[in-house]
Coordinates of C-alpha atoms in Angstrom, one line a residue:
M1 CA -78.3 -65.0 -20.7
N2 CA -76.0 -63.9 -18.0
A3 CA -72.9 -62.0 -19.1
T4 CA -69.7 -61.6 -17.0
L5 CA -68.7 -57.9 -16.7
S6 CA -65.0 -57.1 -16.8
P7 CA -63.3 -53.7 -16.2
T8 CA -62.8 -51.7 -19.2
Q9 CA -59.1 -51.6 -20.2
P10 CA -57.9 -48.0 -20.9
P11 CA -56.2 -47.5 -24.2
R12 CA -52.5 -47.8 -24.1
T13 CA -50.5 -44.6 -24.8
P14 CA -47.4 -45.2 -26.8
K15 CA -44.2 -44.1 -25.0
R16 CA -42.4 -41.2 -26.5
K17 CA -38.8 -41.8 -27.5
P18 CA -36.2 -39.7 -25.6
S19 CA -35.2 -36.6 -27.3
T20 CA -31.9 -36.8 -29.1
R21 CA -31.5 -33.0 -29.2
R22 CA -28.4 -31.8 -27.4
T23 CA -29.0 -29.4 -24.6
R24 CA -27.8 -25.9 -25.2
A25 CA -24.5 -25.1 -23.6
A26 CA -24.3 -22.2 -21.2
S27 CA -22.9 -19.1 -22.6
H28 CA -19.2 -18.6 -21.9
L29 CA -19.0 -15.2 -23.3
P30 CA -17.4 -12.6 -21.0
P31 CA -19.8 -9.9 -19.6
V32 CA -20.1 -6.8 -21.6
L33 CA -17.6 -4.2 -20.4
S34 CA -18.4 -0.6 -20.9
Q35 CA -17.9 2.8 -19.3
E36 CA -21.4 2.5 -17.7
S37 CA -20.6 -0.9 -16.1
H38 CA -17.3 0.5 -14.8
D39 CA -19.0 3.5 -13.3
A40 CA -21.8 1.4 -11.8
A41 CA -19.2 -0.9 -10.1
L42 CA -17.4 2.1 -8.7
Y43 CA -20.5 3.5 -7.2
A44 CA -21.4 0.0 -5.8
I45 CA -18.0 -0.2 -4.0
R46 CA -18.5 3.2 -2.5
N47 CA -21.9 2.2 -1.2
V48 CA -20.4 -0.9 0.3
L49 CA -17.9 1.2 2.2
K50 CA -20.6 3.6 3.3
G51 CA -22.5 0.7 4.8
R52 CA -19.6 -0.9 6.7
T53 CA -17.6 0.2 9.7
C54 CA -13.9 0.0 10.4
Y55 CA -14.7 -3.0 12.6
D56 CA -15.5 -5.0 9.5
A57 CA -12.0 -4.5 8.1
F58 CA -10.3 -6.0 11.2
P59 CA -8.5 -9.2 10.5
V60 CA -9.7 -12.4 12.2
S61 CA -6.9 -12.0 14.7
F62 CA -4.3 -9.3 15.3
R63 CA -2.1 -7.8 17.9
L64 CA -1.6 -4.1 18.7
I65 CA 1.6 -2.6 20.1
V66 CA 1.3 0.8 21.8
L67 CA 4.5 2.6 22.8
D68 CA 4.9 5.1 25.7
T69 CA 6.5 8.4 24.6
K70 CA 8.8 8.1 27.6
L71 CA 10.5 5.1 26.0
N72 CA 13.9 5.7 24.4
V73 CA 14.2 4.9 20.7
K74 CA 16.4 1.9 21.3
K75 CA 13.8 0.1 23.6
A76 CA 10.9 1.1 21.4
L77 CA 12.5 -0.4 18.3
Q78 CA 13.5 -3.5 20.2
C79 CA 9.8 -3.9 21.2
L80 CA 8.8 -3.8 17.6
L81 CA 11.5 -6.3 16.7
L82 CA 10.3 -8.8 19.4
N83 CA 6.7 -8.5 18.2
G84 CA 7.3 -8.6 14.5
A85 CA 7.4 -11.5 12.1
P86 CA 9.6 -12.4 10.4
L87 CA 12.3 -10.9 12.5
C88 CA 15.4 -9.3 11.1
P89 CA 18.2 -7.4 12.9
L90 CA 18.7 -4.0 11.3
L91 CA 20.6 -1.7 13.6
T92 CA 23.6 -2.2 15.7
R93 CA 22.5 0.1 18.6
F94 CA 18.8 -0.5 18.0
R95 CA 16.8 -2.7 15.8
L96 CA 13.7 -2.5 13.5
L97 CA 12.1 -5.2 11.4
S98 CA 11.9 -4.9 7.6
L99 CA 8.8 -7.0 7.5
G100 CA 6.0 -7.3 10.1
V101 CA 5.5 -4.5 12.6
V102 CA 6.8 -1.2 11.0
S103 CA 4.7 1.3 12.9
A104 CA 3.0 1.7 16.3
P105 CA 0.7 4.2 18.1
L106 CA 2.3 6.4 20.7
W107 CA 0.8 7.0 24.1
N108 CA 1.4 9.9 26.6
S109 CA 1.1 8.2 29.9
E110 CA 1.2 11.4 31.9
K111 CA -1.9 12.7 30.2
S112 CA -3.5 9.4 29.3
K113 CA -3.8 10.5 25.7
F114 CA -3.0 9.3 22.3
A115 CA 0.2 11.0 21.0
G116 CA 0.6 10.0 17.3
M117 CA 2.3 7.2 15.4
L118 CA 5.9 6.0 15.3
T119 CA 6.8 5.1 11.7
V120 CA 9.8 4.2 9.6
L121 CA 9.9 7.8 8.3
D122 CA 10.5 9.0 11.9
I123 CA 13.6 6.8 12.0
I124 CA 14.7 8.2 8.6
H125 CA 14.4 11.8 10.0
L126 CA 16.5 10.7 13.0
I127 CA 19.2 9.2 10.8
Q128 CA 19.4 12.3 8.7
Y129 CA 19.6 14.5 11.8
Y130 CA 22.5 12.5 13.3
Y131 CA 24.3 12.3 9.9
D132 CA 24.1 16.1 9.5
N133 CA 24.9 17.2 13.1
L134 CA 26.8 14.5 15.0
N135 CA 29.6 12.0 14.4
Y136 CA 29.0 8.3 14.8
E137 CA 30.3 8.1 18.4
A138 CA 28.1 11.0 19.5
A139 CA 25.1 9.6 17.7
A140 CA 25.5 6.2 19.2
A141 CA 25.7 7.6 22.7
D142 CA 22.7 10.0 22.1
V143 CA 20.4 7.3 20.8
E144 CA 20.8 5.4 24.1
T145 CA 18.8 8.1 25.9
F146 CA 16.8 9.7 23.1
R147 CA 13.1 9.5 23.8
L148 CA 10.2 9.1 21.5
E149 CA 8.6 12.3 22.7
S150 CA 11.6 14.2 21.2
L151 CA 11.0 13.0 17.6
R152 CA 8.9 16.1 16.8
D153 CA 11.8 18.3 17.8
I154 CA 13.9 16.5 15.2
E155 CA 11.3 17.3 12.5
K156 CA 11.4 20.9 13.5
S157 CA 15.2 21.1 13.2
L158 CA 15.0 19.5 9.8
G159 CA 12.2 21.8 8.6
V160 CA 9.9 18.9 7.7
A161 CA 6.2 19.0 8.4
P162 CA 5.0 17.0 11.4
P163 CA 2.6 14.2 10.7
P164 CA -1.1 15.0 11.3
M165 CA -2.6 13.8 14.5
L166 CA -5.3 11.6 12.9
R167 CA -7.8 9.5 14.7
E168 CA -11.2 7.9 14.0
H169 CA -13.7 5.9 15.9
P170 CA -13.9 2.1 15.0
S171 CA -17.7 2.4 14.4
S172 CA -17.1 5.1 11.7
T173 CA -17.8 4.0 8.2
L174 CA -14.9 2.7 6.0
Y175 CA -15.9 5.4 3.5
D176 CA -15.3 8.2 6.1
A177 CA -12.0 6.6 7.2
A178 CA -10.8 6.4 3.6
K179 CA -11.7 10.0 3.0
L180 CA -9.7 11.1 6.0
L181 CA -6.7 9.1 4.7
I182 CA -6.9 10.8 1.4
Q183 CA -7.4 14.3 2.7
T184 CA -4.3 14.1 5.0
H185 CA -2.1 11.9 2.7
A186 CA -1.7 9.5 5.6
R187 CA -0.9 5.8 5.1
R188 CA -2.5 4.6 8.3
L189 CA -5.3 5.7 10.5
P190 CA -5.4 5.0 14.3
L191 CA -8.8 3.9 15.6
L192 CA -9.7 5.2 19.1
D193 CA -12.5 4.7 21.5
Y194 CA -13.2 5.9 25.0
D195 CA -13.1 3.9 28.2
I196 CA -16.6 4.3 29.8
E197 CA -15.2 4.0 33.4
T198 CA -12.3 6.4 33.1
D199 CA -13.3 8.4 30.1
H200 CA -9.8 8.1 28.8
E201 CA -8.9 7.4 25.2
L202 CA -8.3 3.8 24.2
V203 CA -6.4 2.7 21.1
V204 CA -8.3 -0.1 19.5
S205 CA -6.5 -0.7 16.2
V206 CA -4.8 0.9 13.2
L207 CA -6.4 0.9 9.7
T208 CA -3.9 1.0 6.9
Q209 CA -4.4 1.8 3.2
Y210 CA -3.4 -1.8 2.3
R211 CA -6.0 -3.3 4.8
L212 CA -8.7 -1.1 3.3
L213 CA -7.9 -2.0 -0.3
K214 CA -7.7 -5.7 0.6
F215 CA -11.1 -5.5 2.2
I216 CA -12.4 -4.1 -1.2
A217 CA -10.6 -6.8 -3.2
I218 CA -12.0 -9.6 -1.1
N219 CA -15.6 -8.4 -0.8
C220 CA -16.2 -6.7 -4.1
T221 CA -15.1 -9.3 -6.6
R222 CA -18.0 -8.9 -9.0
E223 CA -17.5 -5.1 -9.1
I224 CA -13.7 -5.5 -9.7
Q225 CA -14.4 -7.6 -12.7
Q226 CA -15.9 -4.5 -14.3
F227 CA -12.7 -2.5 -13.9
H228 CA -11.3 -3.0 -17.4
L229 CA -10.1 0.5 -18.1
S230 CA -6.4 1.1 -18.0
L231 CA -4.6 2.8 -15.1
R232 CA -3.4 5.6 -17.3
K233 CA -6.9 6.4 -18.6
L234 CA -8.2 6.5 -15.1
K235 CA -5.4 8.9 -14.1
I236 CA -4.2 6.6 -11.3
G237 CA -0.6 7.3 -10.4
T238 CA 2.1 9.8 -11.0
Y239 CA 3.6 9.9 -14.5
V240 CA 6.7 11.5 -16.1
S241 CA 5.8 14.9 -17.4
P242 CA 7.0 15.6 -20.9
N243 CA 6.7 19.4 -20.3
P244 CA 7.6 20.1 -16.7
S245 CA 6.6 23.5 -15.3
E246 CA 9.1 26.2 -14.6
A247 CA 8.9 25.5 -10.9
S248 CA 10.0 21.9 -11.4
D249 CA 13.5 20.6 -11.2
A250 CA 14.8 21.1 -14.7
S251 CA 17.7 18.7 -14.0
N252 CA 15.4 15.8 -13.4
P253 CA 14.1 14.4 -16.8
Y254 CA 11.7 12.2 -14.9
W255 CA 10.0 15.0 -13.0
P256 CA 7.9 14.9 -10.8
I257 CA 9.2 11.4 -9.8
A258 CA 12.3 11.2 -7.6
T259 CA 14.9 8.8 -9.1
A260 CA 18.4 7.6 -8.4
T261 CA 21.0 5.5 -10.1
L262 CA 23.2 2.7 -8.9
N263 CA 26.0 5.2 -8.3
T264 CA 23.9 7.6 -6.2
P265 CA 25.0 7.8 -2.5
V266 CA 22.6 6.3 -0.1
F267 CA 22.3 9.5 1.9
D268 CA 21.1 11.4 -1.2
V269 CA 18.2 9.0 -1.3
V270 CA 17.7 9.4 2.5
H271 CA 17.3 13.1 1.9
M272 CA 14.7 12.5 -0.8
F273 CA 12.8 10.3 1.7
S274 CA 12.8 13.0 4.4
E275 CA 12.2 16.0 2.2
R276 CA 9.5 14.5 0.0
A277 CA 7.9 12.2 2.7
I278 CA 8.1 9.3 0.3
S279 CA 9.0 5.7 1.1
A280 CA 10.6 4.5 -2.2
V281 CA 12.7 5.7 -5.1
P282 CA 13.0 3.9 -8.5
I283 CA 16.6 3.0 -9.5
I284 CA 17.2 3.5 -13.2
D285 CA 20.2 3.2 -15.6
D286 CA 21.5 5.7 -18.1
D287 CA 18.6 4.9 -20.5
G288 CA 15.9 5.3 -17.9
V289 CA 15.3 1.6 -17.6
V290 CA 14.1 0.5 -14.2
V291 CA 16.6 -1.8 -12.6
N292 CA 15.5 -1.8 -8.9
L293 CA 13.7 0.1 -6.2
Y294 CA 15.2 1.5 -3.0
E295 CA 12.9 1.8 0.1
T296 CA 13.1 3.3 3.5
V297 CA 13.4 -0.1 5.2
D298 CA 16.5 -0.7 3.1
V299 CA 18.2 2.3 4.7
I300 CA 17.6 0.9 8.2
T301 CA 18.8 -2.5 7.0
L302 CA 22.0 -1.0 5.8
V303 CA 22.8 0.9 9.0
R304 CA 23.4 -2.3 11.0
L305 CA 26.4 -3.1 8.9
G306 CA 28.4 0.1 9.2
A307 CA 26.2 2.4 11.3
Y308 CA 26.0 6.0 10.0
Q309 CA 29.1 5.7 7.8
A310 CA 27.2 3.2 5.7
L311 CA 25.1 6.1 4.3
D312 CA 28.1 7.1 2.2
L313 CA 27.9 3.8 0.2
T314 CA 26.4 3.8 -3.3
I315 CA 23.0 2.3 -4.0
S316 CA 24.7 -0.6 -5.8
E317 CA 26.8 -1.4 -2.8
A318 CA 23.7 -1.1 -0.5
L319 CA 21.6 -3.4 -2.6
N320 CA 24.2 -6.1 -2.2
Q321 CA 23.4 -6.1 1.5
R322 CA 19.7 -6.6 0.9
S323 CA 18.1 -9.7 2.3
P324 CA 17.7 -12.6 -0.1
D325 CA 14.0 -12.7 1.0
F326 CA 13.3 -9.4 -0.7
P327 CA 10.0 -10.0 -2.6
G328 CA 11.0 -8.0 -5.6
V329 CA 9.8 -4.8 -7.4
V330 CA 6.2 -5.0 -8.7
I331 CA 6.1 -3.8 -12.3
C332 CA 3.1 -2.9 -14.4
T333 CA 2.4 -0.9 -17.6
A334 CA 0.1 2.0 -18.1
G335 CA -2.2 -0.2 -20.1
D336 CA -2.8 -2.7 -17.2
S337 CA -6.3 -2.4 -15.7
L338 CA -7.4 -1.4 -12.3
G339 CA -9.1 -4.8 -11.9
T340 CA -5.8 -6.6 -12.4
L341 CA -4.1 -4.4 -9.8
L342 CA -6.8 -5.1 -7.2
Q343 CA -6.6 -8.8 -7.9
L344 CA -2.9 -8.6 -7.1
I345 CA -3.6 -6.8 -3.8
K346 CA -5.9 -9.6 -2.9
K347 CA -3.2 -12.2 -3.4
R348 CA -0.1 -10.5 -2.0
R349 CA 1.1 -7.5 0.1
V350 CA 1.8 -4.6 -2.3
H351 CA 2.6 -1.0 -1.4
R352 CA 3.5 0.5 -4.8
L353 CA 3.9 -0.4 -8.4
V354 CA 6.5 1.0 -10.9
V355 CA 5.0 1.8 -14.3
V356 CA 7.2 1.1 -17.2
E357 CA 6.9 1.2 -21.0
G358 CA 5.2 -1.6 -22.8
E359 CA 1.8 -3.1 -23.8
A360 CA -0.8 -4.2 -21.3
S361 CA 0.3 -7.5 -19.7
H362 CA 0.2 -9.4 -16.4
L363 CA 1.7 -7.7 -13.4
F364 CA 5.1 -9.1 -12.4
T365 CA 8.0 -8.6 -10.1
L366 CA 11.3 -7.5 -11.6
P367 CA 13.6 -10.4 -10.5
E368 CA 11.1 -13.0 -11.8
E369 CA 10.8 -11.3 -15.2
E370 CA 14.6 -11.1 -15.5
K371 CA 15.0 -14.8 -14.8
K372 CA 12.5 -15.5 -17.6
G373 CA 14.5 -13.4 -20.0
G374 CA 11.9 -10.6 -20.0
K375 CA 12.9 -7.1 -21.1
K376 CA 13.0 -4.3 -18.6
G377 CA 11.2 -1.1 -19.4
R378 CA 11.9 2.6 -19.2
L379 CA 10.4 4.4 -16.3
L380 CA 7.0 5.9 -17.0
G381 CA 5.5 6.5 -13.6
I382 CA 4.8 5.1 -10.1
I383 CA 1.5 4.1 -8.5
T384 CA 1.0 4.0 -4.8
L385 CA -1.9 2.7 -2.7
S386 CA -2.8 6.3 -2.0
D387 CA -3.4 6.8 -5.8
V388 CA -5.7 3.7 -6.0
L389 CA -7.6 4.6 -2.9
R390 CA -8.1 8.2 -4.0
Y391 CA -9.7 7.0 -7.3
L392 CA -11.9 4.4 -5.7
I393 CA -13.3 6.8 -3.0
G394 CA -14.0 9.6 -5.4
E395 CA -11.6 12.5 -5.3
V396 CA -11.3 12.1 -9.1
A397 CA -14.5 12.5 -10.9
I398 CA -15.6 9.3 -12.6
N399 CA -16.4 10.9 -16.0
E400 CA -12.8 12.2 -16.2
A401 CA -11.9 8.7 -17.5
L402 CA -13.8 9.5 -20.7
E403 CA -11.3 12.2 -21.7
P404 CA -9.1 11.0 -24.5
I405 CA -5.4 10.9 -23.7
E406 CA -2.3 10.7 -25.8
E407 CA -0.1 7.6 -25.9
P408 CA 2.9 7.7 -23.5
L409 CA 5.7 9.8 -24.9
L410 CA 8.3 7.5 -23.5
S411 CA 9.0 4.5 -26.0
T412 CA -20.8 -8.1 -1.7
D413 CA -23.0 -10.8 -0.5
K414 CA -21.0 -12.1 2.5
L415 CA -18.3 -9.9 3.9
E416 CA -15.0 -11.6 4.7
A417 CA -12.5 -10.3 7.2
P418 CA -9.0 -10.0 5.7
P419 CA -6.6 -12.7 7.0
S420 CA -4.2 -11.6 9.7

């Protein structure tokens, strides 16, 4: 009997029902913040700077203005005006811009050598010299022929220290450049190379504190998130001393910070700028509450309205002449973190912060807070970009942040070039 063979059917495996279990959600807990993580982030940033050159901090596009020392002051400042943005006329006999180009390298064409920097502080020294020694008519005539090469003579006559002749090669590391800025208390560092054919110096660019800190803020975002400790605990900034030393100014209750009131004459503040080599003075009321900030560029803005006689005005009268485009005074508290400050530098141009009483909060500008009905705070300190850079680079030992302090007595995967 013949049988028909058929292929053997494999047994059917029953299908499994899809799982009804919910997938576990990713953890949204913030990373653990500790002193160790803070220190590790600080070392990581320093290593990044040691591995990158000044070229890496250059913006995508930029322009460089170099002034010959044979130029007179009027033409030099007109040059800055024409190449700055936005433009703002500031002087009647000569002009300077309040925003944009506020400094430029100087060049000695006779020797084909770099000759230093022209900054706003040089103009402050010049204004003080004219105010002390000449009347308006004589000053207006002299400035027509006054050359940039004579600025150092003005400093000698005023008894102020000349600025250091700094320079660095563009291929130097950002860490070395930052160290030089800290050691010399400079706000900007000229970068020089040599022309192979002529063996003469060549000014390539200028590295500023702000540009360096913005490079860190853009390229070290993960490290910045670990900076949770307060600015006061990290000893960043200058704070009002409750027990000033005998050598301090006993008449200044906010020593060592230079302050002024709305009734202070402008020239008194100009003298503070020149004598202390500072660029801003907090304006306070009778209770020590910060109401504004007066800067070196404000002095130059004021001069255009009444020339040198305008320096006799009060700060209150001078502030009425300030441009409506003034961005405001950046305020913070001693409890705000270093990470918050660096995030602010990433978003906007900041040169200093005024520290006031209060609990830790977001950083804000004084006019904006007033419009919201916010309460002003008493002056507690001031933080400059030099203070921030000094801490990040390492002049202050990291472990010093572990020291307890008393409460205030007053109630890098892919580097990005900073935008131009």
